PDB file of C-alpha atoms in Angstrom:
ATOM      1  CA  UNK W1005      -4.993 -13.959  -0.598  1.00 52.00           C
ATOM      2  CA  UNK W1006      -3.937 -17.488  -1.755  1.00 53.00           C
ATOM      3  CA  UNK W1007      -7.664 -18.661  -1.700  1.00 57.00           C
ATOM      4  CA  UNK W1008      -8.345 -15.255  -3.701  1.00 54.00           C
ATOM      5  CA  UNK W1009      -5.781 -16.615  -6.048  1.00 49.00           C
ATOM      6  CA  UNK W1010      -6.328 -19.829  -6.533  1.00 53.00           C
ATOM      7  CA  UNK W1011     -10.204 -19.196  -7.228  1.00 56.00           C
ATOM      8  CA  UNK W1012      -9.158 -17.079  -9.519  1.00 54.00           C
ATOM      9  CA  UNK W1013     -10.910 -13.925  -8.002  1.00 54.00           C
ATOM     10  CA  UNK W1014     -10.119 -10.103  -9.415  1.00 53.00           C
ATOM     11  CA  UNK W1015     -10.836  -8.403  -6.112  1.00 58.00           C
ATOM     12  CA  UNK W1016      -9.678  -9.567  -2.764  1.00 58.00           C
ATOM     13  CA  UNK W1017     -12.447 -11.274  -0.204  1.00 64.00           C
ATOM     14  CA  UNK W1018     -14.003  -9.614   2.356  1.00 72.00           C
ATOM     15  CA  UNK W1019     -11.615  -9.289   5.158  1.00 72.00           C
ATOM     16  CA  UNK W1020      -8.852  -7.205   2.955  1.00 78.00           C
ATOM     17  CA  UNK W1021     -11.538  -4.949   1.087  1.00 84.00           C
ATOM     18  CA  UNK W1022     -12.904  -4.362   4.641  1.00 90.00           C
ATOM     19  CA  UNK W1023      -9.671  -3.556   5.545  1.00 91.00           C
ATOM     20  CA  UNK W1024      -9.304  -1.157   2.366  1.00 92.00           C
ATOM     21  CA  UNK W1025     -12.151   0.594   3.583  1.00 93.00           C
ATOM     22  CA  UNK W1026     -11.361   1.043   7.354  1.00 95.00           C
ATOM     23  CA  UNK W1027      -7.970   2.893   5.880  1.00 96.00           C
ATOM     24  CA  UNK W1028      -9.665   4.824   3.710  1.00 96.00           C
ATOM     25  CA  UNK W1029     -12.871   5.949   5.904  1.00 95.00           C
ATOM     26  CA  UNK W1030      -9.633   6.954   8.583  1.00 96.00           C
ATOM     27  CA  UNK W1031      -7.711   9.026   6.080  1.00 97.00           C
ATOM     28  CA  UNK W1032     -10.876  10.863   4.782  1.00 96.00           C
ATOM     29  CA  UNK W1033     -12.595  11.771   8.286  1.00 94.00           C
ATOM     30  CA  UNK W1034     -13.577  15.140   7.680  1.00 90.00           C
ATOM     31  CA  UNK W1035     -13.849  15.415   4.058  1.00 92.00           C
ATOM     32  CA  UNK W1036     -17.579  15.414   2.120  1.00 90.00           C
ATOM     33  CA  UNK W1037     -18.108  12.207  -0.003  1.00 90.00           C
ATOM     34  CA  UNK W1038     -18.671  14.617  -2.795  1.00 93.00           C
ATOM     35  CA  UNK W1039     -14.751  15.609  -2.498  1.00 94.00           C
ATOM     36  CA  UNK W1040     -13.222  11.888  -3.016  1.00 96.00           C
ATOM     37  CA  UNK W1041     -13.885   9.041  -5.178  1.00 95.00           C
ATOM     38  CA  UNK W1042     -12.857   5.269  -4.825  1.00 94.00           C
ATOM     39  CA  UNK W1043     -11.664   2.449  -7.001  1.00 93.00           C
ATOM     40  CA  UNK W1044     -11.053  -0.576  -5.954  1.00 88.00           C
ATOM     41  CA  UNK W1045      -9.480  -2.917  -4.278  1.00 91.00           C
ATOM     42  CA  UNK W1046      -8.329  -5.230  -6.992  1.00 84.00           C
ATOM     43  CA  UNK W1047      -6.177  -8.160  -6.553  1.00 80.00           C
ATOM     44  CA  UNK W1048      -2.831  -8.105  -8.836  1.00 70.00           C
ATOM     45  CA  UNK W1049      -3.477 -10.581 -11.602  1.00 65.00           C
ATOM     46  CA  UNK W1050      -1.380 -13.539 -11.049  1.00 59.00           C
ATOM     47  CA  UNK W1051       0.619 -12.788 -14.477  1.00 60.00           C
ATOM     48  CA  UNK W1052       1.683  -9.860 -12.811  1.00 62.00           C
ATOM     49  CA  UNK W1053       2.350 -11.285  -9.643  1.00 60.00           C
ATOM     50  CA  UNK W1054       4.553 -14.572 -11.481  1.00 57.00           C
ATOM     51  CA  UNK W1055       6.272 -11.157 -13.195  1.00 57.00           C
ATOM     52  CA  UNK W1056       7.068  -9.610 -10.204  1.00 57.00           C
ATOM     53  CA  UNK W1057       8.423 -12.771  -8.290  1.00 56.00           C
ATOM     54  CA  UNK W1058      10.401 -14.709 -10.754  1.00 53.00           C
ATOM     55  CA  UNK W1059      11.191 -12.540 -14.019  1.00 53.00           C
ATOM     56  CA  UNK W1060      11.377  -8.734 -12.975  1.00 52.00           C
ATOM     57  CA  UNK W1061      13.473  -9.600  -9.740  1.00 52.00           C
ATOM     58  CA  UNK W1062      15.038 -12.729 -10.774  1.00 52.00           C
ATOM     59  CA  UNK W1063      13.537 -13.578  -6.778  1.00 51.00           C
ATOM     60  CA  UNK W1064      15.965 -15.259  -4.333  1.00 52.00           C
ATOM     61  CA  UNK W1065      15.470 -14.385  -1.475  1.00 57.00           C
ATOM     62  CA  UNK W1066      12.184 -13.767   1.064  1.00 57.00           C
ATOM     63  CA  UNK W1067      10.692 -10.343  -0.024  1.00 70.00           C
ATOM     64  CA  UNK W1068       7.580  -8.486   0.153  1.00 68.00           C
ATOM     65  CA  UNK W1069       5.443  -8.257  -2.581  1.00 67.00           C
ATOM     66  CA  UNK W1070       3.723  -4.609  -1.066  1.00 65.00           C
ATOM     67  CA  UNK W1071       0.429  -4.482  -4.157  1.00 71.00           C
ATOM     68  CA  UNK W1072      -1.029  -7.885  -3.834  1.00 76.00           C
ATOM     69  CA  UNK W1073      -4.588  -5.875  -3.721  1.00 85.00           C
ATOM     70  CA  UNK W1074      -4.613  -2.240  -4.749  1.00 90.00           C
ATOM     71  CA  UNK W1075      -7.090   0.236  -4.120  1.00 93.00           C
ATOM     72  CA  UNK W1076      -7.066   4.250  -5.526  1.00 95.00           C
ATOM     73  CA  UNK W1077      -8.303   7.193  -3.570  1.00 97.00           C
ATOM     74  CA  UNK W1078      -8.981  10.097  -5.989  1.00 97.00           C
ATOM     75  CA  UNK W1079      -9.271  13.270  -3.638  1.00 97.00           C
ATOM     76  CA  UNK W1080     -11.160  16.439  -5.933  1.00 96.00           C
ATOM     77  CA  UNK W1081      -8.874  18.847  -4.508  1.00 95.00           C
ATOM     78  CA  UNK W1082      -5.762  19.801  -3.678  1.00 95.00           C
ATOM     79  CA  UNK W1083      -6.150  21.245  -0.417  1.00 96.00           C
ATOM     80  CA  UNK W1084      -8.049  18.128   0.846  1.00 96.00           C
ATOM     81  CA  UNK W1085      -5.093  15.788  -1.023  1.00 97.00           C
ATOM     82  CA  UNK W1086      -3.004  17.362   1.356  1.00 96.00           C
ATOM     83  CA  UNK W1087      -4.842  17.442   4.656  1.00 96.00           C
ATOM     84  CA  UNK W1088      -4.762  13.139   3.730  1.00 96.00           C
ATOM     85  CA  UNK W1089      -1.134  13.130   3.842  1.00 95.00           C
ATOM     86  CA  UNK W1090      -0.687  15.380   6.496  1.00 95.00           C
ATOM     87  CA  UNK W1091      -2.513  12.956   8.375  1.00 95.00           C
ATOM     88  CA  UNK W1092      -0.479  10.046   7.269  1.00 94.00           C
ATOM     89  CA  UNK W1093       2.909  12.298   7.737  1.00 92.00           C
ATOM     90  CA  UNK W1094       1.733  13.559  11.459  1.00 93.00           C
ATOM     91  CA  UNK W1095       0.383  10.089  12.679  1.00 93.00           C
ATOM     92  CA  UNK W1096       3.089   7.461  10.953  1.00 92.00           C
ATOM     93  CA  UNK W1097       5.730   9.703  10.584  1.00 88.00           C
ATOM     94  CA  UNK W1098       8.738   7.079  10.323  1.00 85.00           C
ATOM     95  CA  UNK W1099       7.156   5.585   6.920  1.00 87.00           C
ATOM     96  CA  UNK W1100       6.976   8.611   5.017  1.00 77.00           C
ATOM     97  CA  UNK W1101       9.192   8.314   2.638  1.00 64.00           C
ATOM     98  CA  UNK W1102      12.064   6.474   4.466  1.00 64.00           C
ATOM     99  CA  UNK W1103      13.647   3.329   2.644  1.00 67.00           C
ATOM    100  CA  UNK W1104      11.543   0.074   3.988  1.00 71.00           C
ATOM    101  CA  UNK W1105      13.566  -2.540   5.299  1.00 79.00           C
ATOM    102  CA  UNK W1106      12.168  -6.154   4.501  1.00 78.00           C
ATOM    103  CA  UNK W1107      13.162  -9.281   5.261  1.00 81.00           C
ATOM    104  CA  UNK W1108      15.602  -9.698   2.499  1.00 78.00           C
ATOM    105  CA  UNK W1109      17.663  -6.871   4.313  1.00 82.00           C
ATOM    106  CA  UNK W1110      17.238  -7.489   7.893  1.00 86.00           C
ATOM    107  CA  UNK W1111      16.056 -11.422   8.349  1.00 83.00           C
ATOM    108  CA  UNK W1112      12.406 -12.598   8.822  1.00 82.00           C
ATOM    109  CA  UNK W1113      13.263 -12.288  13.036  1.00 86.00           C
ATOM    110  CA  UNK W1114      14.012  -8.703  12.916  1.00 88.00           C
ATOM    111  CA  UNK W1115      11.432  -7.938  10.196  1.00 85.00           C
ATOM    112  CA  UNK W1116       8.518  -9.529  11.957  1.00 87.00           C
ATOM    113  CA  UNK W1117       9.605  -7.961  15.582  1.00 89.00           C
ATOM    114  CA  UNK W1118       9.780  -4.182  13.378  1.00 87.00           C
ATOM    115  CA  UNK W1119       6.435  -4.619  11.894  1.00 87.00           C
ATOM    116  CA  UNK W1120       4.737  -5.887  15.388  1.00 88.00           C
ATOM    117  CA  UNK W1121       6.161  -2.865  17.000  1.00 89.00           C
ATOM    118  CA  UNK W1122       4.751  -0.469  14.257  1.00 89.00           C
ATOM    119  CA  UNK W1123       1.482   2.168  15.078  1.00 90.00           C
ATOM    120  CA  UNK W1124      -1.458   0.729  13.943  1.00 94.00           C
ATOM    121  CA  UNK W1125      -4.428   2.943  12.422  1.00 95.00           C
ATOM    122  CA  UNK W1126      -6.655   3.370  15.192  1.00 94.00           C
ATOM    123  CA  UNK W1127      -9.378   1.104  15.783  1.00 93.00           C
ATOM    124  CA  UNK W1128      -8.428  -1.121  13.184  1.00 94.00           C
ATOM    125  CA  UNK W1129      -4.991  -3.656  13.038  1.00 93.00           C
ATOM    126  CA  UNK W1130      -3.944  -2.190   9.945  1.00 95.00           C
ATOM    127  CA  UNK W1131      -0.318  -1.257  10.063  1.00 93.00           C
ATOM    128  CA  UNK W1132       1.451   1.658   7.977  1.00 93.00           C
ATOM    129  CA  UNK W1133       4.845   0.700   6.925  1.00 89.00           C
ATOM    130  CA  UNK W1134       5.511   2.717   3.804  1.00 89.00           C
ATOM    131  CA  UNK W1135       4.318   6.123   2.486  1.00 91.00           C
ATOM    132  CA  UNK W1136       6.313   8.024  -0.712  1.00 91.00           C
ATOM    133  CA  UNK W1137       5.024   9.764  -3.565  1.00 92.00           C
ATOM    134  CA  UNK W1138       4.547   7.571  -6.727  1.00 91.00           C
ATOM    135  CA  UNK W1139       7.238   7.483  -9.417  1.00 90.00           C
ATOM    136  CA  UNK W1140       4.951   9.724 -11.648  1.00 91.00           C
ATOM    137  CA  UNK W1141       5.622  12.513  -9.625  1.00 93.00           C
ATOM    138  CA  UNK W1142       9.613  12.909 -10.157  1.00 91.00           C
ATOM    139  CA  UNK W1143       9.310  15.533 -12.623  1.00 92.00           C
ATOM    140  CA  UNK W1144       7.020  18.006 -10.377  1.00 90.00           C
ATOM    141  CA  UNK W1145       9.074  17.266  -7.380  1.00 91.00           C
ATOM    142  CA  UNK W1146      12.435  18.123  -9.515  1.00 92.00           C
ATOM    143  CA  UNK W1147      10.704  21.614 -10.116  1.00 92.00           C
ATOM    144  CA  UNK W1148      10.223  21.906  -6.636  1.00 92.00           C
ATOM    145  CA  UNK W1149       5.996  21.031  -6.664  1.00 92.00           C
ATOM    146  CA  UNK W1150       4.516  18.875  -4.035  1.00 91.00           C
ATOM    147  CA  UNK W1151       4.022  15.354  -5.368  1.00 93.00           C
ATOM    148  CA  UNK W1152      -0.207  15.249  -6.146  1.00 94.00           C
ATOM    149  CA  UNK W1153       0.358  11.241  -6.267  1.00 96.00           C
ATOM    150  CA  UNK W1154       1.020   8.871  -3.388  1.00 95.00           C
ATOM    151  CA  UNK W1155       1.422   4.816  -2.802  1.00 93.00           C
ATOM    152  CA  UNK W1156       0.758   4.001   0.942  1.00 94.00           C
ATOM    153  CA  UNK W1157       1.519   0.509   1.662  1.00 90.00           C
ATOM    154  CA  UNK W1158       0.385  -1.627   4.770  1.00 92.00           C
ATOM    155  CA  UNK W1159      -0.179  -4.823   6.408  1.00 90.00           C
ATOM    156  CA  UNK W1160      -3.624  -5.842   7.378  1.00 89.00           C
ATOM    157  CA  UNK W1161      -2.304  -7.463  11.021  1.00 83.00           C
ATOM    158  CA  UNK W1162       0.615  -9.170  10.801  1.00 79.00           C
ATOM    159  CA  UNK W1163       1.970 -10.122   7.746  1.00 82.00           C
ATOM    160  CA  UNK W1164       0.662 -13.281   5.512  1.00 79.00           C
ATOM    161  CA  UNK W1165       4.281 -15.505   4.211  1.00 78.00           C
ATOM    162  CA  UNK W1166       3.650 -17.517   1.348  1.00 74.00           C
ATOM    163  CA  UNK W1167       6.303 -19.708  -0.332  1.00 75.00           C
ATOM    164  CA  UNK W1168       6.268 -20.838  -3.473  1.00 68.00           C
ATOM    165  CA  UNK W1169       9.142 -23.338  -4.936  1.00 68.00           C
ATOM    166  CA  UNK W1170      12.343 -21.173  -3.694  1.00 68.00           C
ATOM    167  CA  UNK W1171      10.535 -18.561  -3.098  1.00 69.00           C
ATOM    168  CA  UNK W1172       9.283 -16.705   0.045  1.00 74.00           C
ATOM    169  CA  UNK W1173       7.211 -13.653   0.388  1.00 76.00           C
ATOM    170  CA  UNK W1174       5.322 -11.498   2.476  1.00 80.00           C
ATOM    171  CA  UNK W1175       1.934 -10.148   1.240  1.00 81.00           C
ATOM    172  CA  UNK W1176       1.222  -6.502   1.925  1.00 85.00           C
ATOM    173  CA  UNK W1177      -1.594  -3.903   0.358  1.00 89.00           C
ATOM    174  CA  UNK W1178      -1.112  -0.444  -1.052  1.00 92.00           C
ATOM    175  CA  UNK W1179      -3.983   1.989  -1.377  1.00 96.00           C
ATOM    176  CA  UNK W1180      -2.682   4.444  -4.180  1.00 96.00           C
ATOM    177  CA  UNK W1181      -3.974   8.395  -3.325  1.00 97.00           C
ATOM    178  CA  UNK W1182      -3.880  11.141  -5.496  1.00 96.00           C
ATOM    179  CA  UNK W1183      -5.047  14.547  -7.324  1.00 96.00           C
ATOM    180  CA  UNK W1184      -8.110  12.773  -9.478  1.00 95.00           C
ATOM    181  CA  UNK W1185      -7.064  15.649 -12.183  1.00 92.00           C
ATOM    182  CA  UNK W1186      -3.314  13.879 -12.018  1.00 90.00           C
ATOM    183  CA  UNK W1187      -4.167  10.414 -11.293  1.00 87.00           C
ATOM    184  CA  UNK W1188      -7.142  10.499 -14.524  1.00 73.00           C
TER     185      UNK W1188
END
């Protein structure tokens, strides 16, 4: 990611959109190409980013920055949108929608010894840690609809520390899935 950054790429090198596409060829075993659609990955422009870590967060402490690339699976239909998260929910079923602990909660120790003990997607060293429905989708769940919009966030291996003046970070990926009727 930092060489990514610093040559001032807009999508992320070949290892991590590799990596995009090993997650997403896993989640849509099964399903016709003709019933999903994919955009991305994309690296989060480094405004953004110097947003995120200084300004929006005021950043003191290590965290994990869980976008640095970000990839969108549009599934056609509902039915299929859900056989991909019952996947996710079946197979990783301690990161669906439970609070993430990072290393600004726990310590870098403890974080790194959680993450190294976490299921990886098989055949691949991808690593699940965090699966909830986006922040669109508060109204529909409040009148009791299943979310049609998802962020799934993961590490491709272990996770990649960077630290910049004061501040530390780990670098994660999140591969956005939805409803392409919701998502458009």
């Amino acid at each position: 990611c930092r060489e990514d950054l610093e040559n001032k790429k807009t999508v992320p090198s070949d290892h991590p959109a590799q990596s995009f596409h090993a997650l997403i060829n896993f989640l849509v075993d099964g399903l016709t190409e003709d019933n999903y659609e994919i955009q991305g990955p994309v690296l989060k422009p480094l405004q953004s980013l110097f947003n995120k870590m200084f300004i929006r967060r005021g950043q003191t402490s290590i965290s994990v920055i869980g976008d640095m690339a970000r990839a969108t699976l549009l599934v056609k239909n509902e039915e299929d949108l859900r056989e991909v998260v019952k996947k996710i929910e079946t197979l990783f079923p301690k990161i669906h929608g439970e609070q993430f602990q990072g290393p600004n909660k726990i310590g870098v120790g403890k974080f790194l010894e959680d993450v190294a003990e976490m299921d990886k997607v098989p055949g691949t060293e991808i690593i699940l840690y965090h699966s909830k429905p986006n922040s669109s989708q508060k109204e529909r769940m409040g009148n009791k609809k299943h979310p049609l919009y998802y962020n799934l966030n993961f590490f491709d291996s272990i996770p990649e520390y960077h630290w910049v003046g004061t501040t530390e970070m780990f670098v994660a990926f999140e591969l956005q899935i939805g409803l392409e009727a919701e998502v458009s």
